[in-house]
PDB file of C-alpha atoms in Angstrom:
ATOM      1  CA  UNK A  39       0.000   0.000   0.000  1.00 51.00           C
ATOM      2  CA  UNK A  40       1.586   3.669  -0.902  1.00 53.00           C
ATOM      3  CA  UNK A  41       1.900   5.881   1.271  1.00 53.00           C
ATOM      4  CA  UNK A  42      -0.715   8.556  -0.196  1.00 53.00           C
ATOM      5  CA  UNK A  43      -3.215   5.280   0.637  1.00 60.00           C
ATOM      6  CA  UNK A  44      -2.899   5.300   4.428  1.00 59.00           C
ATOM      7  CA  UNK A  45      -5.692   6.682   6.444  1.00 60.00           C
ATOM      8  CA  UNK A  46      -4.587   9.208   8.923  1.00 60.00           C
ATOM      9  CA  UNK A  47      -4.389   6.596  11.876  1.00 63.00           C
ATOM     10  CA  UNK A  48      -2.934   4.050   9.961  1.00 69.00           C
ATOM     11  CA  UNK A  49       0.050   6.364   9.610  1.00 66.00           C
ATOM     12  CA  UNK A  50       0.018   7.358  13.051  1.00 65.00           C
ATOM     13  CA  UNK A  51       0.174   3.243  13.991  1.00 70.00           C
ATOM     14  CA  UNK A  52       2.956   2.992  11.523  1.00 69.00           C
ATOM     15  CA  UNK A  53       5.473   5.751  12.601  1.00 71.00           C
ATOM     16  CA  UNK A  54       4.539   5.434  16.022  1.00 73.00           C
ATOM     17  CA  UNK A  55       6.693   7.286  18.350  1.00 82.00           C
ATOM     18  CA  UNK A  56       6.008   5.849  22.068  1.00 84.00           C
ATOM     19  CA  UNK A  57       7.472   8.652  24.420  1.00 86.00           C
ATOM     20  CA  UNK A  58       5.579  11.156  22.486  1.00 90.00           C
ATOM     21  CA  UNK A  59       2.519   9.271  22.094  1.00 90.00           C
ATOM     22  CA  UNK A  60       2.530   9.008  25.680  1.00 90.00           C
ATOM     23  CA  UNK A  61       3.151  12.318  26.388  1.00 92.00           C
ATOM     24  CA  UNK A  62      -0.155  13.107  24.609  1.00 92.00           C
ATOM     25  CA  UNK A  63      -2.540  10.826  25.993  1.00 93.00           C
ATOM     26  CA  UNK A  64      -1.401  12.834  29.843  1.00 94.00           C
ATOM     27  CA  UNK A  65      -2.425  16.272  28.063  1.00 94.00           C
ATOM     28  CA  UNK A  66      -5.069  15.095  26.516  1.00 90.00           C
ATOM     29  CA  UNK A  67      -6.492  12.900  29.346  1.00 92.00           C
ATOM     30  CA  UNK A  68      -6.064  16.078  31.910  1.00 92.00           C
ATOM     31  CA  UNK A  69      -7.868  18.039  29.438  1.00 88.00           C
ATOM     32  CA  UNK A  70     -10.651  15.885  29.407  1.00 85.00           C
ATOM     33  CA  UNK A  71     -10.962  15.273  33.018  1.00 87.00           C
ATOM     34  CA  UNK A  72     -10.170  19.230  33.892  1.00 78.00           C
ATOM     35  CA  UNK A  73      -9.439  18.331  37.399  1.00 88.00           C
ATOM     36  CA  UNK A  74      -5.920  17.755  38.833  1.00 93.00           C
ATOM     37  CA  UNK A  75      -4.912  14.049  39.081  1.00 94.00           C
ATOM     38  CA  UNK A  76      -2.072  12.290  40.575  1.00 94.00           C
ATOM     39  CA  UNK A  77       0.842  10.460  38.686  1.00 95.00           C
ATOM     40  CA  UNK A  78      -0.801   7.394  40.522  1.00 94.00           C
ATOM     41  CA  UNK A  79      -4.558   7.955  39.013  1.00 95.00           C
ATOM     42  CA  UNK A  80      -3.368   9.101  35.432  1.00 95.00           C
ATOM     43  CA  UNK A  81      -1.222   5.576  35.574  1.00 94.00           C
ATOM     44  CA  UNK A  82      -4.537   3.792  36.708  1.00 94.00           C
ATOM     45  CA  UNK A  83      -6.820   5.621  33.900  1.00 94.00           C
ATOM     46  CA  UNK A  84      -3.548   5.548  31.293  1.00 94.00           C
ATOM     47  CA  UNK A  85      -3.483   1.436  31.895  1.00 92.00           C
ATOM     48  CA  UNK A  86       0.341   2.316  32.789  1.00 92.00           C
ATOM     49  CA  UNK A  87       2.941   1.860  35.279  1.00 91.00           C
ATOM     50  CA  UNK A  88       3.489   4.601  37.687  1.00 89.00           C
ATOM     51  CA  UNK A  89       7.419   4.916  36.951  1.00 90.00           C
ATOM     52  CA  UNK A  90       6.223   5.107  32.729  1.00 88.00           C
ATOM     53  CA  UNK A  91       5.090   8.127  33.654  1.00 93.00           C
ATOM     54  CA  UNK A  92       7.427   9.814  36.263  1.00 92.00           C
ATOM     55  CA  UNK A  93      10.030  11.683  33.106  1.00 92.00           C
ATOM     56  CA  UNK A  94       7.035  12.192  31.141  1.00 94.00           C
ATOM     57  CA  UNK A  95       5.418  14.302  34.013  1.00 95.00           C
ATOM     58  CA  UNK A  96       9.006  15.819  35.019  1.00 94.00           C
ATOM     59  CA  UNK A  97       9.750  16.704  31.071  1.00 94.00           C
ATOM     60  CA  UNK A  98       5.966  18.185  30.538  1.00 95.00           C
ATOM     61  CA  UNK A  99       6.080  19.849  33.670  1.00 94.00           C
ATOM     62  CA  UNK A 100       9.465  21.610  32.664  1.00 94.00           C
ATOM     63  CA  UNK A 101       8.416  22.670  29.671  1.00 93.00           C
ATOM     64  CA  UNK A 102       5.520  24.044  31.825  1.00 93.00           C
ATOM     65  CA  UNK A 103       2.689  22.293  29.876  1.00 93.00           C
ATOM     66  CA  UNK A 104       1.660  21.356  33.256  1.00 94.00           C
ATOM     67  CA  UNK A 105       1.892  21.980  36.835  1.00 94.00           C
ATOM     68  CA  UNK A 106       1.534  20.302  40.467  1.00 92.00           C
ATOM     69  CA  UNK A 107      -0.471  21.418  42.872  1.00 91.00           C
ATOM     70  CA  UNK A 108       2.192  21.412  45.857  1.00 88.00           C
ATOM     71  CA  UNK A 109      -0.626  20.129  48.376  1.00 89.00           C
ATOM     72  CA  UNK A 110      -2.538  17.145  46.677  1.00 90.00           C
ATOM     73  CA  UNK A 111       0.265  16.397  44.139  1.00 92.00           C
ATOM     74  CA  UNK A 112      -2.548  16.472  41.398  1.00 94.00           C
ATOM     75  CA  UNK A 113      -1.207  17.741  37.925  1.00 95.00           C
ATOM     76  CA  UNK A 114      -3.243  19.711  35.495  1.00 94.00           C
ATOM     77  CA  UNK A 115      -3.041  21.967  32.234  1.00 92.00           C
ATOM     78  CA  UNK A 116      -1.383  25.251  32.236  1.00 92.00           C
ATOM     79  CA  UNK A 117      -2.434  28.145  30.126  1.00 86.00           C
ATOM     80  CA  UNK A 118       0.867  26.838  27.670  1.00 86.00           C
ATOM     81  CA  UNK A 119      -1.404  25.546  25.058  1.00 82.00           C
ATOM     82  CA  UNK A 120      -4.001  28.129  24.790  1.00 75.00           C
ATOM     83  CA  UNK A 121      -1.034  30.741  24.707  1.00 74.00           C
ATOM     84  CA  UNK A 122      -0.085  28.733  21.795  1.00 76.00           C
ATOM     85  CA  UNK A 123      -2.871  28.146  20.222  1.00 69.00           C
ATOM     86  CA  UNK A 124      -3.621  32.139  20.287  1.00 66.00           C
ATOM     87  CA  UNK A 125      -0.552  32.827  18.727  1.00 63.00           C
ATOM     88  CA  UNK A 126      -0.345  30.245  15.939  1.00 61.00           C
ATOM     89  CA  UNK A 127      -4.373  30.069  15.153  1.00 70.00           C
ATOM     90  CA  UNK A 128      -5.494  31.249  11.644  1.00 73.00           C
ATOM     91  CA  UNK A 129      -8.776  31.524  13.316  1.00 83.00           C
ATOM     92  CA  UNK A 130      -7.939  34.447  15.896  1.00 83.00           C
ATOM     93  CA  UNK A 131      -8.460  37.514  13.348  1.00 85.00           C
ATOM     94  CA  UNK A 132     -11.598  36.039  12.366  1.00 90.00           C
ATOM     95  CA  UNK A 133     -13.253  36.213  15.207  1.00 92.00           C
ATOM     96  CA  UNK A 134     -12.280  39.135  16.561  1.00 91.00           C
ATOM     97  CA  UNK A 135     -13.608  40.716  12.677  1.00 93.00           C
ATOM     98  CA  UNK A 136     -17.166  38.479  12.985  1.00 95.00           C
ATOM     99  CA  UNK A 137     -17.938  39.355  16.391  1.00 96.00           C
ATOM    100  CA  UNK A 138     -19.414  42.956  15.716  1.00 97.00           C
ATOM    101  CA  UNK A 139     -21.470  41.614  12.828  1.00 97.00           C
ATOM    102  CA  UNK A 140     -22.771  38.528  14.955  1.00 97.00           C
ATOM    103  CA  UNK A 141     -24.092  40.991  18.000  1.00 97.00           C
ATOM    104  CA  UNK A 142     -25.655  43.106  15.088  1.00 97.00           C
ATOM    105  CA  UNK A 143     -27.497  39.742  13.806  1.00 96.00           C
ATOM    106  CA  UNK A 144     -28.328  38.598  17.098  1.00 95.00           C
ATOM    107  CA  UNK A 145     -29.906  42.202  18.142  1.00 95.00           C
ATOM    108  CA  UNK A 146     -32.070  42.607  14.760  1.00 95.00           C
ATOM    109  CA  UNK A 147     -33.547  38.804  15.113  1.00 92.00           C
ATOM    110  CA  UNK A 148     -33.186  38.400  18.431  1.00 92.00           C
ATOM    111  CA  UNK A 149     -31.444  34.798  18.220  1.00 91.00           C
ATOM    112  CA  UNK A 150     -28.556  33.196  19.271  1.00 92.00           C
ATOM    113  CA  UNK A 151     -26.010  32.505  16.350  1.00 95.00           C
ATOM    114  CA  UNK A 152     -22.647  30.665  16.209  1.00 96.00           C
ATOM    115  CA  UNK A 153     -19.707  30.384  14.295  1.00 96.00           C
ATOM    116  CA  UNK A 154     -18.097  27.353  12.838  1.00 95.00           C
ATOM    117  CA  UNK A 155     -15.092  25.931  11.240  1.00 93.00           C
ATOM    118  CA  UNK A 156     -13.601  22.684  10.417  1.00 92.00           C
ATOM    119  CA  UNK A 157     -11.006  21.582  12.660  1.00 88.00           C
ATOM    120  CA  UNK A 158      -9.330  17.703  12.551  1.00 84.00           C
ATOM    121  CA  UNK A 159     -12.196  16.102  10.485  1.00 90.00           C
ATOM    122  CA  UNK A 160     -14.974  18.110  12.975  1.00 92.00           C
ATOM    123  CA  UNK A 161     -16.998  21.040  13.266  1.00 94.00           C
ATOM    124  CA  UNK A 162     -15.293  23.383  15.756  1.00 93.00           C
ATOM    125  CA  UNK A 163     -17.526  26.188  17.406  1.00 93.00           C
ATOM    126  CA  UNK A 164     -15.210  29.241  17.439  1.00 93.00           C
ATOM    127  CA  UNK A 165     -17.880  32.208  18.235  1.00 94.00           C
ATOM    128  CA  UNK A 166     -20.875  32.125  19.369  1.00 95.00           C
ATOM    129  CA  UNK A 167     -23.564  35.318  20.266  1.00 95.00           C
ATOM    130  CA  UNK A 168     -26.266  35.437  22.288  1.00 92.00           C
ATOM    131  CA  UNK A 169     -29.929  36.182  21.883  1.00 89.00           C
ATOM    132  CA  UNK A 170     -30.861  39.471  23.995  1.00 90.00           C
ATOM    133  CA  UNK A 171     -34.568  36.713  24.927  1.00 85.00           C
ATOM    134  CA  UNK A 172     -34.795  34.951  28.041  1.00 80.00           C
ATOM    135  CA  UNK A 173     -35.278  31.980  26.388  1.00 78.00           C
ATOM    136  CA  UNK A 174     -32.309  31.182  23.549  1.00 77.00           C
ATOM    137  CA  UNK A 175     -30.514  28.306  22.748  1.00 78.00           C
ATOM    138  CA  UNK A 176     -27.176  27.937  23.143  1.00 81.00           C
ATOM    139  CA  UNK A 177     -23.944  26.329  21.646  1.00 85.00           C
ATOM    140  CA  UNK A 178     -20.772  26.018  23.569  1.00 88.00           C
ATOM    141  CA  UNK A 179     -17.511  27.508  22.284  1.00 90.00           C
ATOM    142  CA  UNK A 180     -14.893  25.371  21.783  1.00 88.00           C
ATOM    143  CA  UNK A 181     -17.551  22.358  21.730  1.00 90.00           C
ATOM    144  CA  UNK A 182     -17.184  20.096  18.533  1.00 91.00           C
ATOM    145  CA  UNK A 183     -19.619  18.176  16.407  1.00 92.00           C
ATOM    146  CA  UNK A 184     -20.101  15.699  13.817  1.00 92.00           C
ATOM    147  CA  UNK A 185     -19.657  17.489  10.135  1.00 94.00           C
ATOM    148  CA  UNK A 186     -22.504  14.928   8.534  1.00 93.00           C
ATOM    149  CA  UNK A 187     -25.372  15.067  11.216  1.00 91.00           C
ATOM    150  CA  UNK A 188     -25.078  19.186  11.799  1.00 91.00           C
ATOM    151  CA  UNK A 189     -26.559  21.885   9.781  1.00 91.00           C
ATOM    152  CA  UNK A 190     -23.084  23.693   9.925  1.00 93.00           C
ATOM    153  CA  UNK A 191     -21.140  20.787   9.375  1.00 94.00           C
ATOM    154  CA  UNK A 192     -23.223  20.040   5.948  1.00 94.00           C
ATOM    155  CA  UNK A 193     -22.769  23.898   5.009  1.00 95.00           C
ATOM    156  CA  UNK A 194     -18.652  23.498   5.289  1.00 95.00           C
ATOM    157  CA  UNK A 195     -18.594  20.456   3.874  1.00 95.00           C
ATOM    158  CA  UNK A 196     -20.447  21.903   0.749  1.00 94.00           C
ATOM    159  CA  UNK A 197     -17.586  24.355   0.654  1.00 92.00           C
ATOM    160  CA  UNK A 198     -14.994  22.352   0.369  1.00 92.00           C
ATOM    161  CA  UNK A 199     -13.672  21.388  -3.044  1.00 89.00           C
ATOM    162  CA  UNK A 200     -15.108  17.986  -4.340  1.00 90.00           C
ATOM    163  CA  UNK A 201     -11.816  16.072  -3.437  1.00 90.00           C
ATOM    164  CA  UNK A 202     -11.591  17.786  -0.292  1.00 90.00           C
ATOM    165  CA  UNK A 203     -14.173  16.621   0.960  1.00 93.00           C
ATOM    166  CA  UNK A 204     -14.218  13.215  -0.388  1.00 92.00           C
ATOM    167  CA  UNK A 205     -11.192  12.845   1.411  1.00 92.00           C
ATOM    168  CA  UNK A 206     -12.609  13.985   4.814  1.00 93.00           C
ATOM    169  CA  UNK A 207     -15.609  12.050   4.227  1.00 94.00           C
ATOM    170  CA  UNK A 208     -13.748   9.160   3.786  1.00 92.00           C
ATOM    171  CA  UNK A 209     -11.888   9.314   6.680  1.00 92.00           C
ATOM    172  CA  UNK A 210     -14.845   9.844   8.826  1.00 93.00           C
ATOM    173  CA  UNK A 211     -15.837   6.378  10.889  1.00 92.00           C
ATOM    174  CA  UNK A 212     -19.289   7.288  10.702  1.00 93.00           C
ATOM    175  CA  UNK A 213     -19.890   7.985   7.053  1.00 95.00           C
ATOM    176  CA  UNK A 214     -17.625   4.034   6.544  1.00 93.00           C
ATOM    177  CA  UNK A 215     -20.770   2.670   8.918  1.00 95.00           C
ATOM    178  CA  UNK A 216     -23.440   4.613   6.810  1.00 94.00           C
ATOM    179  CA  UNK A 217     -25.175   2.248   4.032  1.00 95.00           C
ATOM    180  CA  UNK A 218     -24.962   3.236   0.422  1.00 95.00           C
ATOM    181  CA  UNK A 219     -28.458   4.415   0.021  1.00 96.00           C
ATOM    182  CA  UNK A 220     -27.802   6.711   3.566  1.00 94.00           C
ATOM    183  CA  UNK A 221     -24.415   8.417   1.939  1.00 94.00           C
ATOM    184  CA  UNK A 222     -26.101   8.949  -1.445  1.00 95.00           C
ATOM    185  CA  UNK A 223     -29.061  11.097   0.977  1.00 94.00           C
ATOM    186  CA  UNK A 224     -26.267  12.776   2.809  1.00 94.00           C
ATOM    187  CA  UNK A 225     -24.640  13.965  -0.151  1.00 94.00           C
ATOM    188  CA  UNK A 226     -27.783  14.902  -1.767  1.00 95.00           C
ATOM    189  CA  UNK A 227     -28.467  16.886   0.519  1.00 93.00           C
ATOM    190  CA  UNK A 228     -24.997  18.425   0.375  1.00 94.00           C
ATOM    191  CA  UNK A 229     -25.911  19.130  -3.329  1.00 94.00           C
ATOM    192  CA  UNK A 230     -28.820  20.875  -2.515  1.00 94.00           C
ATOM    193  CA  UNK A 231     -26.906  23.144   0.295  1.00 94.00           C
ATOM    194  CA  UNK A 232     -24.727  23.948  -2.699  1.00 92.00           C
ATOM    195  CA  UNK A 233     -26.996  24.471  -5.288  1.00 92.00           C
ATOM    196  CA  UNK A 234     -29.417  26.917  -2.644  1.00 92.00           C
ATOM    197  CA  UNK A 235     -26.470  28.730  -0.898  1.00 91.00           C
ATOM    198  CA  UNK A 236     -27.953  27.811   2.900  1.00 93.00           C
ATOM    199  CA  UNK A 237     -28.811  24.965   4.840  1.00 92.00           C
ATOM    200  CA  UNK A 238     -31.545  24.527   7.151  1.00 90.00           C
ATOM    201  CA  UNK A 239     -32.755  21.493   9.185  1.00 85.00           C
ATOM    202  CA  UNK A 240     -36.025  21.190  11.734  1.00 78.00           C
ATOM    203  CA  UNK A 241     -36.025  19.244  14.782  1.00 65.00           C
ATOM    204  CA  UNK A 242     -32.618  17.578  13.699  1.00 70.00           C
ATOM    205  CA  UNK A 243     -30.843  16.655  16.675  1.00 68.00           C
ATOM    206  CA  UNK A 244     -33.307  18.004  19.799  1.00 60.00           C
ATOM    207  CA  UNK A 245     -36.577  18.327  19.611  1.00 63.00           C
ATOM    208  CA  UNK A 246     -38.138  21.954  19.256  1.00 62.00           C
ATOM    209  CA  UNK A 247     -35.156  22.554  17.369  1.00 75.00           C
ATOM    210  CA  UNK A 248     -34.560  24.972  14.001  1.00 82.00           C
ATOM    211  CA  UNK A 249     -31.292  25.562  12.526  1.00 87.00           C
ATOM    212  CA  UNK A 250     -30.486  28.151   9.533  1.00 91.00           C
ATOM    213  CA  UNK A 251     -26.916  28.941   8.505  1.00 94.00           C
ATOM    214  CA  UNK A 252     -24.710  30.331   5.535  1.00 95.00           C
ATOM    215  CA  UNK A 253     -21.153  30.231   4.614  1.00 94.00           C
ATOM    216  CA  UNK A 254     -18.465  32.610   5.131  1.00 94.00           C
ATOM    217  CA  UNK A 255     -16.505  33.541   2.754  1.00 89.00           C
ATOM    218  CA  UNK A 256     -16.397  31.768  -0.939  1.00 85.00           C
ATOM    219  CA  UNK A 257     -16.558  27.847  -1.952  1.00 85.00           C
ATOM    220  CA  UNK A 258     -13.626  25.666  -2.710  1.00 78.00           C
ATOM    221  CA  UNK A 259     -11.890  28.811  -0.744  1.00 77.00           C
ATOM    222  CA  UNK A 260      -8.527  27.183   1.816  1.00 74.00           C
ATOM    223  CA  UNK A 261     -10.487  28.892   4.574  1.00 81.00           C
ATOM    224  CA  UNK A 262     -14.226  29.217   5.325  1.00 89.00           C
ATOM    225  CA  UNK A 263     -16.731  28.933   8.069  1.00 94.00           C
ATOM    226  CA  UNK A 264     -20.502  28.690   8.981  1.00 95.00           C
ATOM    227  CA  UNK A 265     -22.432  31.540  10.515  1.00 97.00           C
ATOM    228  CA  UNK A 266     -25.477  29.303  11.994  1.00 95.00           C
ATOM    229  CA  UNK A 267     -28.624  30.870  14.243  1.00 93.00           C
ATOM    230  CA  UNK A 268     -30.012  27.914  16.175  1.00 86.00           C
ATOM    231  CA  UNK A 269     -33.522  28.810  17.178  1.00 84.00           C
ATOM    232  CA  UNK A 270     -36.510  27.490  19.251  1.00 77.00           C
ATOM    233  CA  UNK A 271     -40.086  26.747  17.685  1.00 71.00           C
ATOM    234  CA  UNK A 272     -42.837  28.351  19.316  1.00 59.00           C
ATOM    235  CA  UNK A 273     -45.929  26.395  20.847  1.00 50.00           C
ATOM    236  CA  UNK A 274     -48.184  26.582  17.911  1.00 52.00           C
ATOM    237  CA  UNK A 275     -44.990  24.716  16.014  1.00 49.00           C
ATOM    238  CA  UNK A 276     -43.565  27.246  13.531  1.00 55.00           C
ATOM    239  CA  UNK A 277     -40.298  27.368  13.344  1.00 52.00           C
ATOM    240  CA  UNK A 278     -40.581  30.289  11.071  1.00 60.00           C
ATOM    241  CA  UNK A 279     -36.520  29.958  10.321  1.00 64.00           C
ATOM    242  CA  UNK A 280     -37.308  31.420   6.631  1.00 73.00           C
ATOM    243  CA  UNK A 281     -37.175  34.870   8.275  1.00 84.00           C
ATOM    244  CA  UNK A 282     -33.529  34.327   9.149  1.00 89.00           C
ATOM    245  CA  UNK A 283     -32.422  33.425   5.349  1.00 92.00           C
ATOM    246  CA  UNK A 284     -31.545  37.271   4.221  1.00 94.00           C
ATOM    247  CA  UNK A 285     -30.047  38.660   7.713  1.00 95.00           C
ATOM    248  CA  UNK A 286     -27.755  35.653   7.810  1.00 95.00           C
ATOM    249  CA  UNK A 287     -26.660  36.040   4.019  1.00 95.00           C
ATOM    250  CA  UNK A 288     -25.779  39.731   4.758  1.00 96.00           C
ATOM    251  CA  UNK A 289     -23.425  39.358   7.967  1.00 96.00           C
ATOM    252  CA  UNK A 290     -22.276  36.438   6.307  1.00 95.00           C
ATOM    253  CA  UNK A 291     -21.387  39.062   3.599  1.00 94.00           C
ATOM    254  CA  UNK A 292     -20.306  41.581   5.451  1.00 94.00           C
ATOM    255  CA  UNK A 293     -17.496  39.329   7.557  1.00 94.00           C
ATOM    256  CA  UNK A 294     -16.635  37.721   4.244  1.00 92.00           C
ATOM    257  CA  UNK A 295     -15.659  41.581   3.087  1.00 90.00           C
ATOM    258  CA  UNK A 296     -14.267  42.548   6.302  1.00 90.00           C
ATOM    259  CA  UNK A 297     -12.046  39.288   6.996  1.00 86.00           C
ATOM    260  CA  UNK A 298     -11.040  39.344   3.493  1.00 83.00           C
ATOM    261  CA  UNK A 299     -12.926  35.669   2.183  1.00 80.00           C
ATOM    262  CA  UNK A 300     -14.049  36.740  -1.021  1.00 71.00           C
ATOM    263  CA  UNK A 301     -12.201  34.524  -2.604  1.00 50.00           C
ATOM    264  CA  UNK A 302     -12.844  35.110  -7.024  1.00 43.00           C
ATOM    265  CA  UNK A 303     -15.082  37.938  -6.216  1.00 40.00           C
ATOM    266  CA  UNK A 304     -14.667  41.962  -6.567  1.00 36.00           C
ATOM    267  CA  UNK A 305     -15.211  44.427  -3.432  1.00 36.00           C
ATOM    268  CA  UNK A 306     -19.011  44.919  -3.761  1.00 37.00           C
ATOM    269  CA  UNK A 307     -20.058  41.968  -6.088  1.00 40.00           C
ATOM    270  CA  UNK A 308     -22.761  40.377  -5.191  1.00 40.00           C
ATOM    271  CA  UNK A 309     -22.400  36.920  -3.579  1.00 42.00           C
ATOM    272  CA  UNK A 310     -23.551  33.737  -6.480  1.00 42.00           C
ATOM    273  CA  UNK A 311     -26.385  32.466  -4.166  1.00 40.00           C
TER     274      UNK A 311
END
């Protein structure tokens, strides 16, 4: 099998590298837990030896990925990787452009919205605004979700170029497990998301549910993301979504312009909807 062939964690089995593989399952296993742990309970939940882990704790704790707690002995995260991230994410000037435009969308409809990117094969919640109501739903930043079964997810994926996507579909678990007939829906669907310029979905994944969004900035662009407003249905069961269509296409316009996205199109050419 060539090289080009190899799924992602094929390669990563292949050209294993055990110090540093350990090394990540501590960050990442401290990051999921978010509470300090001992060398002795990261062993237990690691399935490793205490003394595996000792340099591996010493070395990340020099580099000052982590630090003890000097009464428990518990280790957790430093800030080290979210100063990192800040300084090395593409995503950073983004935000800071969108946010104006999301509180102006949020005010005028007076719903929640979020913003969305792919991230590792997922859809990664970078922004999100909320609704000035009492009663709003809400996404949490940071949170990540599957790119097939989410409105937003669907809207990047119709973004991507054809192979692009191919690729990440086929590297998804989930879409292997799908039957033909359910990947030929899914990516007629996709079709449709391209062909109208926004996807919606009703009731998808909770109940009482309505999701509109629209991409940011231009398809088969290297960088591009979903402006999504996530909204409840009323009692009488309208979800009356349609309403969102044209202020979502216009501050998805307007941080397209301002973040620089327009990838193939003029300053003040219309969008091809």
């Amino acid at each position: 099998m060539s090289e080009k062939a190899l799924s992602t964690d094929e390669r990563r089995r292949k050209y294993m590298v055990p110090a540093l593989e350990k090394g990540l399952d501590i960050i990442e296993y401290l990051a999921d837990q978010a509470v300090p742990l001992t060398q002795s309970q990261l062993a237990r939940a690691l399935e490793r030896q205490p003394n595996e882990l000792f340099r591996m704790l010493a070395c990340l704790e020099g580099r000052g990925f982590i630090a003890r707690e000097p009464t428990s002995g518990g280790y957790s995260l430093t800030l080290k990787l979210f100063q990192l991230a800040r300084i090395h994410s593409p995503y950073e000037r983004l935000v800071a452009t969108a946010r104006p435009f999301m509180r102006a969308l949020a005010d005028e409809v007076r719903e929640s919205c979020h913003l969305t990117v792919l991230q590792s094969d997922a859809v990664l919640v970078l922004a999100q605004e909320e609704s000035p109501n009492a009663f709003r739903l809400s996404v949490e930043v940071g949170s990540t979700h599957s790119p097939i079964h989410t409105n937003s997810g669907r809207l990047l994926l119709a973004g991507l170029q054809v192979q692009a996507r191919d690729g990440l579909l086929g590297r998804l678990p989930e879409w292997r497990a799908m039957s033909t007939a359910a990947r030929k829906q899914k990516q007629e669907r996709i079709a449709a998301i391209t062909r109208d310029g926004y996807a919606e979905s009703v009731g998808e994944r909770f109940l009482g549910s309505a999701d509109m969004g629209v991409l940011v900035g231009s398809p088969g662009a290297p960088l591009n993301a979903a402006l999504t407003i996530a909204t409840l249905i009323g009692a009488d069961g309208d979800a009356r979504h349609e309403r969102l269509l044209e202020p979502l296409r216009r501050a998805a316009d307007a941080i397209s312009q301002a973040a620089g996205l327009t990838l193939g199109r003029s300053k003040g050419e219309p969008s091809d909807r």
